[in-house]
């Protein structure tokens, strides 16, 4: 007997990163819910992604999508971060909430500009409250790689941070199911690395002509975890 | 005809990271100056490192060492950062100054704690003034690897940040001469990544039992630089 797979909601799931993740998880057999500010836009994206119902994908408004999913991911531009959080705050109570927001401030996207509080994910945890288990992950993933079925996702390790170890572990396992090497990277404050790294990766892409730079953690683990 | 190699000063050069870097550069044929708060301590460390004069290593007080070197590196604990900067400010004017300071605040060294201003290297640039070309590098290097002649330094890439592209390039080249893969990683604000990453690497070492975790940048450069 296999346990039912949890349903996964992607707030901002019509964007490049959100739709890429949603598609990968739908392909891995998870029931997926796409959220968008406009429900009709989410429904249209879901209908296209489901390929005529072969994959389990629904579309809803962000608020409804947050209520409906067992685990909720958020992938929205930094400018929409606060407003979107307010709209889904109620729906994510008691859940694992995965924030992938990167504090990019156009036009200087190659310059690190972390919030004065340290990092966005910490702000998210403070805003949503202690009953939400906030996990930070997927900031450094090239959306183009996610959307390309041929791309090898092992080329960019995922740093997973958060204060709840069990919730972090769930996200580490989810990431590995779609092909990422994911690492427990410490408490929510450590999200600063992944959030800042995106600007450096964009800089590297431009300076060296790399199509989607990422990182690997080097060194040999000696502990079973 | 070969150009004379510039002399390299290591402020805080009796510590693990500083002495490791100093030794590697001395082995690569650079005249090296070790600085310490106490001149006699620096002299003793230099005498030992020079192996009876085979390598060119001198020891001096930090202030004298900053005056004497063509390029000045600083590797001091975060607690000594501000005080040490004040003592070498005059000596480093018009020079390239390489800051490797990591804002670790014991006992929580596995938790990222960046300064509210964003990063230490930016503070250094602001403090030393525009006539000093501050470059940030080497925060993520395991000192134990540097000190072990057998260790392969290619296992941890070096992110090199700073506002002066030519100065950054000098440091990228120096790092590669002792075996590192070094990358131009953008303006001085981007030092936040390397400064924060050290806490994550320490976390990974503990959690996974890794002896000196590092990172590699992934992706294929297509531009000659």
CSV table of C-alpha atoms in Angstrom, one decimal:
chain,number,residue,atom,x,y,z
A,1,UNK,CA,0.0,0.0,0.0
A,2,UNK,CA,1.4,3.4,-1.0
A,3,UNK,CA,0.5,6.5,0.9
A,4,UNK,CA,-1.5,9.0,-1.1
A,5,UNK,CA,0.8,11.7,-2.5
A,6,UNK,CA,0.2,15.2,-1.0
A,7,UNK,CA,-1.3,17.8,-3.3
A,8,UNK,CA,1.1,20.6,-4.1
A,9,UNK,CA,0.0,24.1,-4.7
A,10,UNK,CA,2.1,26.6,-6.7
A,11,UNK,CA,1.2,30.2,-5.8
A,12,UNK,CA,2.3,32.3,-8.8
A,13,UNK,CA,2.3,29.1,-10.7
A,14,UNK,CA,1.8,30.7,-14.1
A,15,UNK,CA,5.2,32.2,-14.0
A,16,UNK,CA,8.4,30.6,-15.3
A,17,UNK,CA,9.7,29.1,-12.1
A,18,UNK,CA,6.3,28.1,-10.7
A,19,UNK,CA,5.0,26.5,-13.9
A,20,UNK,CA,8.3,24.7,-14.3
A,21,UNK,CA,8.2,23.2,-10.8
A,22,UNK,CA,4.5,22.4,-11.1
A,23,UNK,CA,5.0,20.6,-14.3
A,24,UNK,CA,7.9,18.5,-13.0
A,25,UNK,CA,5.9,17.5,-9.9
A,26,UNK,CA,2.8,16.7,-12.0
A,27,UNK,CA,5.0,14.5,-14.1
A,28,UNK,CA,6.2,12.8,-10.9
A,29,UNK,CA,2.7,11.9,-10.1
A,30,UNK,CA,1.7,14.6,-7.6
A,31,UNK,CA,-1.7,16.3,-7.8
A,32,UNK,CA,-0.9,19.8,-8.6
A,33,UNK,CA,-2.8,23.1,-8.1
A,34,UNK,CA,-1.8,26.2,-9.9
A,35,UNK,CA,-2.6,29.5,-8.3
A,36,UNK,CA,-2.7,32.9,-9.9
A,37,UNK,CA,-4.2,36.3,-9.1
A,38,UNK,CA,-6.8,35.6,-11.7
A,39,UNK,CA,-8.6,32.3,-11.4
A,40,UNK,CA,-9.3,32.1,-15.2
A,41,UNK,CA,-5.6,32.5,-16.0
A,42,UNK,CA,-4.7,29.7,-13.5
A,43,UNK,CA,-7.4,27.5,-15.0
A,44,UNK,CA,-6.1,28.0,-18.6
A,45,UNK,CA,-2.6,27.3,-17.5
A,46,UNK,CA,-3.7,24.1,-15.7
A,47,UNK,CA,-5.7,22.9,-18.6
A,48,UNK,CA,-2.7,23.3,-20.9
A,49,UNK,CA,-0.4,21.6,-18.4
A,50,UNK,CA,-2.7,18.6,-17.8
A,51,UNK,CA,-2.4,17.6,-21.4
A,52,UNK,CA,-6.1,16.7,-21.7
A,53,UNK,CA,-6.3,15.3,-18.2
A,54,UNK,CA,-3.3,13.0,-18.4
A,55,UNK,CA,-1.7,14.9,-15.5
A,56,UNK,CA,-3.6,16.0,-12.4
A,57,UNK,CA,-3.5,19.8,-12.6
A,58,UNK,CA,-6.1,22.3,-11.4
A,59,UNK,CA,-6.2,26.0,-11.6
A,60,UNK,CA,-7.6,28.4,-8.9
A,61,UNK,CA,-7.2,31.9,-7.5
A,62,UNK,CA,-4.1,32.2,-5.2
A,63,UNK,CA,-6.3,32.3,-2.1
A,64,UNK,CA,-8.3,29.2,-3.0
A,65,UNK,CA,-5.2,27.4,-4.2
A,66,UNK,CA,-3.5,28.0,-0.8
A,67,UNK,CA,-6.5,26.5,0.9
A,68,UNK,CA,-6.7,23.5,-1.4
A,69,UNK,CA,-3.1,22.2,-1.3
A,70,UNK,CA,-1.4,20.1,1.3
A,71,UNK,CA,1.9,21.7,0.7
A,72,UNK,CA,2.1,25.2,-0.7
A,73,UNK,CA,4.9,26.6,-2.8
A,74,UNK,CA,5.2,30.3,-3.7
A,75,UNK,CA,7.1,31.6,-6.7
A,76,UNK,CA,6.3,35.3,-7.3
A,77,UNK,CA,8.4,38.3,-8.2
A,78,UNK,CA,9.7,40.1,-5.1
A,79,UNK,CA,7.5,43.2,-5.9
A,80,UNK,CA,4.4,40.9,-5.3
A,81,UNK,CA,5.8,39.1,-2.3
A,82,UNK,CA,4.1,41.0,0.5
A,83,UNK,CA,0.8,41.4,-1.2
A,84,UNK,CA,0.6,37.7,-2.2
A,85,UNK,CA,1.5,36.6,1.3
A,86,UNK,CA,-1.4,38.5,2.7
A,87,UNK,CA,-3.8,36.8,0.3
A,88,UNK,CA,-2.7,33.3,1.2
A,89,UNK,CA,-2.0,33.7,4.9
A,90,UNK,CA,-5.1,32.0,6.1
A,91,UNK,CA,-5.0,29.1,3.7
A,92,UNK,CA,-1.4,28.0,4.6
A,93,UNK,CA,-1.9,27.9,8.4
A,94,UNK,CA,-0.6,24.5,9.8
A,95,UNK,CA,1.0,23.7,6.5
A,96,UNK,CA,4.5,23.5,5.0
A,97,UNK,CA,5.1,26.7,3.0
A,98,UNK,CA,7.9,26.7,0.5
A,99,UNK,CA,9.1,30.2,-0.4
A,100,UNK,CA,11.3,30.6,-3.5
A,101,UNK,CA,11.2,34.4,-3.6
A,102,UNK,CA,14.4,36.2,-4.7
A,103,UNK,CA,14.8,39.8,-3.7
A,104,UNK,CA,15.8,40.9,-7.2
A,105,UNK,CA,15.2,44.6,-7.7
A,106,UNK,CA,15.3,45.5,-11.4
A,107,UNK,CA,17.2,47.0,-13.2
A,108,UNK,CA,20.2,46.0,-11.1
A,109,UNK,CA,19.5,42.3,-10.9
A,110,UNK,CA,23.2,41.3,-10.9
A,111,UNK,CA,23.7,43.2,-7.7
A,112,UNK,CA,22.8,41.5,-4.4
A,113,UNK,CA,20.2,43.5,-2.5
A,114,UNK,CA,19.1,41.6,0.5
A,115,UNK,CA,16.4,43.2,2.7
A,116,UNK,CA,17.7,44.9,5.9
A,117,UNK,CA,16.2,42.1,8.0
A,118,UNK,CA,18.6,39.7,6.4
A,119,UNK,CA,16.5,37.6,4.0
A,120,UNK,CA,13.0,37.4,2.5
A,121,UNK,CA,12.3,33.9,3.9
A,122,UNK,CA,12.7,35.2,7.4
A,123,UNK,CA,10.2,37.9,6.7
A,124,UNK,CA,7.9,35.3,5.4
A,125,UNK,CA,8.2,33.2,8.5
A,126,UNK,CA,7.6,36.3,10.7
A,127,UNK,CA,4.6,37.4,8.6
A,128,UNK,CA,2.8,34.0,8.5
A,129,UNK,CA,3.4,33.1,12.1
A,130,UNK,CA,4.7,30.1,14.0
A,131,UNK,CA,2.0,27.8,12.9
A,132,UNK,CA,3.3,27.8,9.3
A,133,UNK,CA,6.4,25.8,8.7
A,134,UNK,CA,8.3,28.0,6.2
A,135,UNK,CA,11.0,26.4,4.1
A,136,UNK,CA,13.1,28.2,1.6
A,137,UNK,CA,14.3,26.5,-1.6
A,138,UNK,CA,14.6,26.7,-5.4
A,139,UNK,CA,15.9,30.3,-5.7
A,140,UNK,CA,18.9,29.2,-7.8
A,141,UNK,CA,17.2,27.0,-10.3
A,142,UNK,CA,17.2,28.1,-13.9
A,143,UNK,CA,13.5,28.1,-15.0
A,144,UNK,CA,14.6,27.3,-18.5
A,145,UNK,CA,16.1,24.0,-17.3
A,146,UNK,CA,12.9,23.1,-15.4
A,147,UNK,CA,10.9,23.6,-18.6
A,148,UNK,CA,13.2,21.6,-20.8
A,149,UNK,CA,12.5,17.9,-20.4
A,150,UNK,CA,16.0,17.1,-21.7
A,151,UNK,CA,17.7,19.3,-19.2
A,152,UNK,CA,19.6,17.5,-16.4
A,153,UNK,CA,18.4,19.0,-13.1
A,154,UNK,CA,21.4,17.6,-11.3
A,155,UNK,CA,23.4,20.5,-12.6
A,156,UNK,CA,22.2,22.9,-9.8
A,157,UNK,CA,22.1,21.8,-6.2
A,158,UNK,CA,19.2,23.1,-4.1
A,159,UNK,CA,19.9,24.7,-0.7
A,160,UNK,CA,17.0,24.0,1.6
A,161,UNK,CA,16.6,26.1,4.8
A,162,UNK,CA,14.0,26.5,7.5
A,163,UNK,CA,13.6,26.2,11.2
A,164,UNK,CA,11.5,23.0,11.2
A,165,UNK,CA,13.8,20.1,10.4
A,166,UNK,CA,11.0,17.7,9.5
A,167,UNK,CA,9.5,20.2,7.1
A,168,UNK,CA,12.9,20.9,5.6
A,169,UNK,CA,13.3,17.1,5.2
A,170,UNK,CA,10.0,16.9,3.3
A,171,UNK,CA,11.2,19.5,0.8
A,172,UNK,CA,14.7,17.9,0.5
A,173,UNK,CA,12.9,14.7,-0.5
A,174,UNK,CA,10.5,16.4,-2.8
A,175,UNK,CA,13.3,18.1,-4.6
A,176,UNK,CA,15.2,14.9,-5.0
A,177,UNK,CA,12.1,13.2,-6.5
A,178,UNK,CA,12.2,15.5,-9.5
A,179,UNK,CA,16.0,15.1,-10.0
A,180,UNK,CA,17.7,17.7,-7.8
A,181,UNK,CA,20.5,17.2,-5.4
A,182,UNK,CA,19.1,19.0,-2.3
A,183,UNK,CA,20.8,19.8,0.9
A,184,UNK,CA,19.7,20.7,4.4
A,185,UNK,CA,21.4,24.1,4.7
A,186,UNK,CA,20.3,25.3,8.2
A,187,UNK,CA,17.9,27.7,9.8
A,188,UNK,CA,15.7,30.1,7.9
A,189,UNK,CA,18.3,32.9,8.2
A,190,UNK,CA,20.5,30.9,5.9
A,191,UNK,CA,18.1,31.5,3.1
A,192,UNK,CA,20.3,34.7,2.6
A,193,UNK,CA,22.8,32.6,0.7
A,194,UNK,CA,20.3,31.2,-1.9
A,195,UNK,CA,18.5,34.6,-2.2
A,196,UNK,CA,21.8,36.5,-2.8
A,197,UNK,CA,23.3,33.8,-5.0
A,198,UNK,CA,20.8,34.3,-7.7
A,199,UNK,CA,22.2,37.7,-8.5
A,200,UNK,CA,25.7,36.3,-8.6
A,201,UNK,CA,24.5,33.5,-11.0
A,202,UNK,CA,22.9,36.1,-13.3
A,203,UNK,CA,26.2,38.0,-13.2
A,204,UNK,CA,28.1,34.8,-14.1
A,205,UNK,CA,25.7,34.0,-16.9
A,206,UNK,CA,26.3,37.4,-18.4
A,207,UNK,CA,30.1,37.7,-17.8
A,208,UNK,CA,31.0,34.2,-18.9
A,209,UNK,CA,28.2,33.5,-21.3
A,210,UNK,CA,26.8,30.6,-19.3
A,211,UNK,CA,23.3,29.3,-20.0
A,212,UNK,CA,22.0,28.9,-16.5
A,213,UNK,CA,24.9,28.8,-14.1
A,214,UNK,CA,24.3,26.9,-10.8
A,215,UNK,CA,26.3,25.4,-8.0
A,216,UNK,CA,27.3,22.1,-6.7
A,217,UNK,CA,28.3,21.5,-3.1
A,218,UNK,CA,31.7,19.8,-3.1
A,219,UNK,CA,33.0,17.4,-0.5
A,220,UNK,CA,32.2,13.8,0.5
A,221,UNK,CA,29.4,13.2,3.1
A,222,UNK,CA,30.3,10.6,5.6
A,223,UNK,CA,27.0,10.6,7.6
A,224,UNK,CA,23.8,8.8,6.6
A,225,UNK,CA,20.9,11.2,7.0
B,1,UNK,CA,62.1,39.4,-19.3
B,2,UNK,CA,59.7,38.6,-16.5
B,3,UNK,CA,58.0,41.3,-14.6
B,4,UNK,CA,58.9,41.4,-10.9
B,5,UNK,CA,56.2,39.6,-8.9
B,6,UNK,CA,54.4,42.0,-6.5
B,7,UNK,CA,54.9,41.5,-2.8
B,8,UNK,CA,51.9,40.2,-1.0
B,9,UNK,CA,51.1,41.1,2.6
B,10,UNK,CA,48.8,39.0,4.8
B,11,UNK,CA,47.3,41.0,7.7
B,12,UNK,CA,46.4,38.5,10.4
B,13,UNK,CA,48.8,36.2,8.6
B,14,UNK,CA,49.5,34.1,11.6
B,15,UNK,CA,46.0,32.7,11.6
B,16,UNK,CA,44.9,29.5,9.8
B,17,UNK,CA,43.5,31.1,6.7
B,18,UNK,CA,46.2,33.8,6.4
B,19,UNK,CA,49.1,31.5,7.0
B,20,UNK,CA,47.7,29.0,4.5
B,21,UNK,CA,47.3,31.6,1.8
B,22,UNK,CA,50.7,33.2,2.6
B,23,UNK,CA,52.4,29.8,2.4
B,24,UNK,CA,50.8,28.9,-0.9
B,25,UNK,CA,51.8,32.2,-2.5
B,26,UNK,CA,55.3,32.0,-1.1
B,27,UNK,CA,55.6,28.5,-2.7
B,28,UNK,CA,54.4,30.1,-6.0
B,29,UNK,CA,57.4,32.5,-5.9
B,30,UNK,CA,55.8,35.6,-4.4
B,31,UNK,CA,57.6,37.7,-1.8
B,32,UNK,CA,55.4,37.4,1.2
B,33,UNK,CA,55.0,39.6,4.3
B,34,UNK,CA,53.2,38.3,7.3
B,35,UNK,CA,51.5,40.9,9.5
B,36,UNK,CA,50.4,40.4,13.1
B,37,UNK,CA,49.4,42.7,16.0
B,38,UNK,CA,52.7,41.7,17.6
B,39,UNK,CA,55.7,42.1,15.3
B,40,UNK,CA,57.7,39.4,17.1
B,41,UNK,CA,54.9,36.9,16.6
B,42,UNK,CA,54.9,37.7,12.9
B,43,UNK,CA,58.7,37.4,12.7
B,44,UNK,CA,58.6,34.0,14.3
B,45,UNK,CA,55.9,32.8,11.9
B,46,UNK,CA,57.8,34.2,8.9
B,47,UNK,CA,61.0,32.5,10.0
B,48,UNK,CA,59.3,29.2,10.3
B,49,UNK,CA,57.5,29.6,6.9
B,50,UNK,CA,60.6,30.6,5.0
B,51,UNK,CA,62.3,27.2,5.8
B,52,UNK,CA,65.7,28.8,6.4
B,53,UNK,CA,65.3,31.4,3.8
B,54,UNK,CA,64.3,29.1,0.9
B,55,UNK,CA,61.0,31.0,0.6
B,56,UNK,CA,60.8,34.8,0.8
B,57,UNK,CA,58.8,35.5,3.9
B,58,UNK,CA,59.1,38.5,6.3
B,59,UNK,CA,57.2,39.3,9.5
B,60,UNK,CA,56.1,42.7,10.7
B,61,UNK,CA,53.5,44.5,12.7
B,62,UNK,CA,50.2,44.8,10.8
B,63,UNK,CA,50.7,48.5,10.2
B,64,UNK,CA,54.2,48.1,8.8
B,65,UNK,CA,53.2,45.0,6.8
B,66,UNK,CA,50.4,47.0,5.2
B,67,UNK,CA,52.9,49.7,4.2
B,68,UNK,CA,55.4,47.2,2.9
B,69,UNK,CA,53.3,45.1,0.6
B,70,UNK,CA,52.2,45.9,-3.0
B,71,UNK,CA,48.9,44.0,-2.5
B,72,UNK,CA,47.4,43.5,0.9
B,73,UNK,CA,45.3,40.6,2.1
B,74,UNK,CA,43.4,40.7,5.3
B,75,UNK,CA,42.3,37.5,7.2
B,76,UNK,CA,41.2,38.4,10.7
B,77,UNK,CA,38.3,37.2,12.9
B,78,UNK,CA,35.2,39.4,12.5
B,79,UNK,CA,35.6,40.7,16.0
B,80,UNK,CA,38.9,42.2,15.0
B,81,UNK,CA,37.8,43.6,11.7
B,82,UNK,CA,37.2,47.2,12.5
B,83,UNK,CA,40.1,47.6,14.8
B,84,UNK,CA,42.5,46.1,12.3
B,85,UNK,CA,41.2,48.2,9.5
B,86,UNK,CA,42.0,51.3,11.4
B,87,UNK,CA,45.6,50.2,12.0
B,88,UNK,CA,46.3,49.6,8.3
B,89,UNK,CA,44.2,52.3,6.7
B,90,UNK,CA,47.1,54.5,5.9
B,91,UNK,CA,49.3,51.8,4.6
B,92,UNK,CA,46.9,50.4,2.0
B,93,UNK,CA,46.0,53.7,0.3
B,94,UNK,CA,46.2,53.4,-3.5
B,95,UNK,CA,46.6,49.6,-3.3
B,96,UNK,CA,44.5,46.5,-4.0
B,97,UNK,CA,43.1,45.3,-0.6
B,98,UNK,CA,41.7,41.8,-0.5
B,99,UNK,CA,39.3,41.3,2.4
B,100,UNK,CA,38.4,37.7,3.4
B,101,UNK,CA,36.5,38.5,6.6
B,102,UNK,CA,33.5,36.3,7.4
B,103,UNK,CA,30.9,37.8,9.8
B,104,UNK,CA,30.8,34.7,12.0
B,105,UNK,CA,29.5,35.4,15.4
B,106,UNK,CA,30.2,32.6,17.8
B,107,UNK,CA,28.6,30.5,19.1
B,108,UNK,CA,26.1,30.4,16.3
B,109,UNK,CA,28.5,30.0,13.5
B,110,UNK,CA,26.2,27.8,11.4
B,111,UNK,CA,23.6,30.7,11.2
B,112,UNK,CA,24.0,33.4,8.7
B,113,UNK,CA,24.4,36.8,10.4
B,114,UNK,CA,25.2,39.4,7.8
B,115,UNK,CA,25.7,43.0,9.0
B,116,UNK,CA,22.7,45.3,8.4
B,117,UNK,CA,24.6,47.2,5.8
B,118,UNK,CA,24.6,44.0,3.7
B,119,UNK,CA,28.1,42.7,3.9
B,120,UNK,CA,31.4,43.2,5.6
B,121,UNK,CA,33.4,44.0,2.4
B,122,UNK,CA,31.1,46.9,1.6
B,123,UNK,CA,31.8,48.3,5.0
B,124,UNK,CA,35.6,47.8,4.4
B,125,UNK,CA,35.3,49.8,1.1
B,126,UNK,CA,33.4,52.5,2.8
B,127,UNK,CA,35.9,52.7,5.7
B,128,UNK,CA,39.1,52.7,3.6
B,129,UNK,CA,37.8,55.1,1.0
B,130,UNK,CA,37.7,55.3,-2.7
B,131,UNK,CA,41.5,55.3,-3.2
B,132,UNK,CA,41.6,51.7,-2.0
B,133,UNK,CA,40.5,49.1,-4.4
B,134,UNK,CA,38.8,46.6,-2.2
B,135,UNK,CA,38.3,43.1,-3.5
B,136,UNK,CA,36.5,40.3,-1.5
B,137,UNK,CA,37.6,36.7,-1.9
B,138,UNK,CA,38.6,33.4,-0.1
B,139,UNK,CA,35.9,33.4,2.5
B,140,UNK,CA,34.9,29.8,1.6
B,141,UNK,CA,38.2,28.2,1.5
B,142,UNK,CA,38.9,25.5,4.1
B,143,UNK,CA,42.1,26.6,5.8
B,144,UNK,CA,43.0,22.9,6.4
B,145,UNK,CA,43.0,22.3,2.7
B,146,UNK,CA,45.4,25.3,2.2
B,147,UNK,CA,47.8,24.0,4.7
B,148,UNK,CA,47.8,20.5,3.3
B,149,UNK,CA,50.2,20.3,0.4
B,150,UNK,CA,48.4,17.2,-0.9
B,151,UNK,CA,45.0,18.8,-0.9
B,152,UNK,CA,43.5,19.7,-4.3
B,153,UNK,CA,42.4,23.4,-4.1
B,154,UNK,CA,40.3,23.0,-7.2
B,155,UNK,CA,37.6,21.5,-4.9
B,156,UNK,CA,36.3,25.0,-3.8
B,157,UNK,CA,35.7,27.7,-6.3
B,158,UNK,CA,36.5,31.3,-5.2
B,159,UNK,CA,33.9,34.0,-5.8
B,160,UNK,CA,35.8,37.3,-6.3
B,161,UNK,CA,33.8,40.5,-5.9
B,162,UNK,CA,34.7,44.2,-6.0
B,163,UNK,CA,33.9,47.4,-7.8
B,164,UNK,CA,37.2,47.8,-9.7
B,165,UNK,CA,37.2,45.3,-12.5
B,166,UNK,CA,41.0,45.4,-13.0
B,167,UNK,CA,41.7,44.8,-9.3
B,168,UNK,CA,39.2,42.0,-9.3
B,169,UNK,CA,41.0,40.5,-12.3
B,170,UNK,CA,44.3,40.6,-10.5
B,171,UNK,CA,42.9,38.6,-7.6
B,172,UNK,CA,41.2,36.1,-10.0
B,173,UNK,CA,44.6,35.5,-11.6
B,174,UNK,CA,46.4,35.3,-8.2
B,175,UNK,CA,43.9,32.8,-7.0
B,176,UNK,CA,44.3,30.7,-10.1
B,177,UNK,CA,48.1,30.7,-9.7
B,178,UNK,CA,47.8,28.7,-6.5
B,179,UNK,CA,45.3,26.3,-7.9
B,180,UNK,CA,41.8,27.8,-7.3
B,181,UNK,CA,39.1,28.1,-9.9
B,182,UNK,CA,38.2,31.8,-9.3
B,183,UNK,CA,35.2,33.7,-10.8
B,184,UNK,CA,34.4,37.4,-11.3
B,185,UNK,CA,31.3,37.5,-9.2
B,186,UNK,CA,30.2,41.2,-9.5
B,187,UNK,CA,30.3,44.3,-7.4
B,188,UNK,CA,31.4,44.5,-3.8
B,189,UNK,CA,27.8,44.1,-2.5
B,190,UNK,CA,27.9,40.5,-4.0
B,191,UNK,CA,30.4,39.6,-1.3
B,192,UNK,CA,27.3,38.9,0.8
B,193,UNK,CA,27.1,35.5,-1.0
B,194,UNK,CA,30.6,34.4,0.0
B,195,UNK,CA,30.3,35.8,3.5
B,196,UNK,CA,27.0,34.1,4.2
B,197,UNK,CA,28.0,30.9,2.4
B,198,UNK,CA,30.7,30.1,5.0
B,199,UNK,CA,28.0,29.5,7.7
B,200,UNK,CA,26.1,27.2,5.3
B,201,UNK,CA,29.3,25.3,4.6
B,202,UNK,CA,30.0,24.8,8.3
B,203,UNK,CA,26.4,23.6,8.7
B,204,UNK,CA,26.9,21.1,5.8
B,205,UNK,CA,30.2,19.9,7.3
B,206,UNK,CA,28.4,19.1,10.6
B,207,UNK,CA,25.2,17.8,9.2
B,208,UNK,CA,26.7,15.6,6.5
B,209,UNK,CA,30.1,14.9,8.0
B,210,UNK,CA,32.0,16.6,5.2
B,211,UNK,CA,35.6,17.5,5.8
B,212,UNK,CA,35.6,21.0,4.3
B,213,UNK,CA,32.6,21.4,2.0
B,214,UNK,CA,33.0,24.0,-0.8
B,215,UNK,CA,31.1,24.9,-4.0
B,216,UNK,CA,31.7,24.6,-7.7
B,217,UNK,CA,30.0,26.9,-10.2
B,218,UNK,CA,28.2,24.7,-12.8
B,219,UNK,CA,27.6,25.5,-16.4
B,220,UNK,CA,29.8,26.0,-19.4
B,221,UNK,CA,31.4,29.4,-20.1
B,222,UNK,CA,31.2,30.4,-23.8
B,223,UNK,CA,33.0,33.7,-23.5
B,224,UNK,CA,36.7,34.2,-23.5
B,225,UNK,CA,37.6,36.6,-20.7
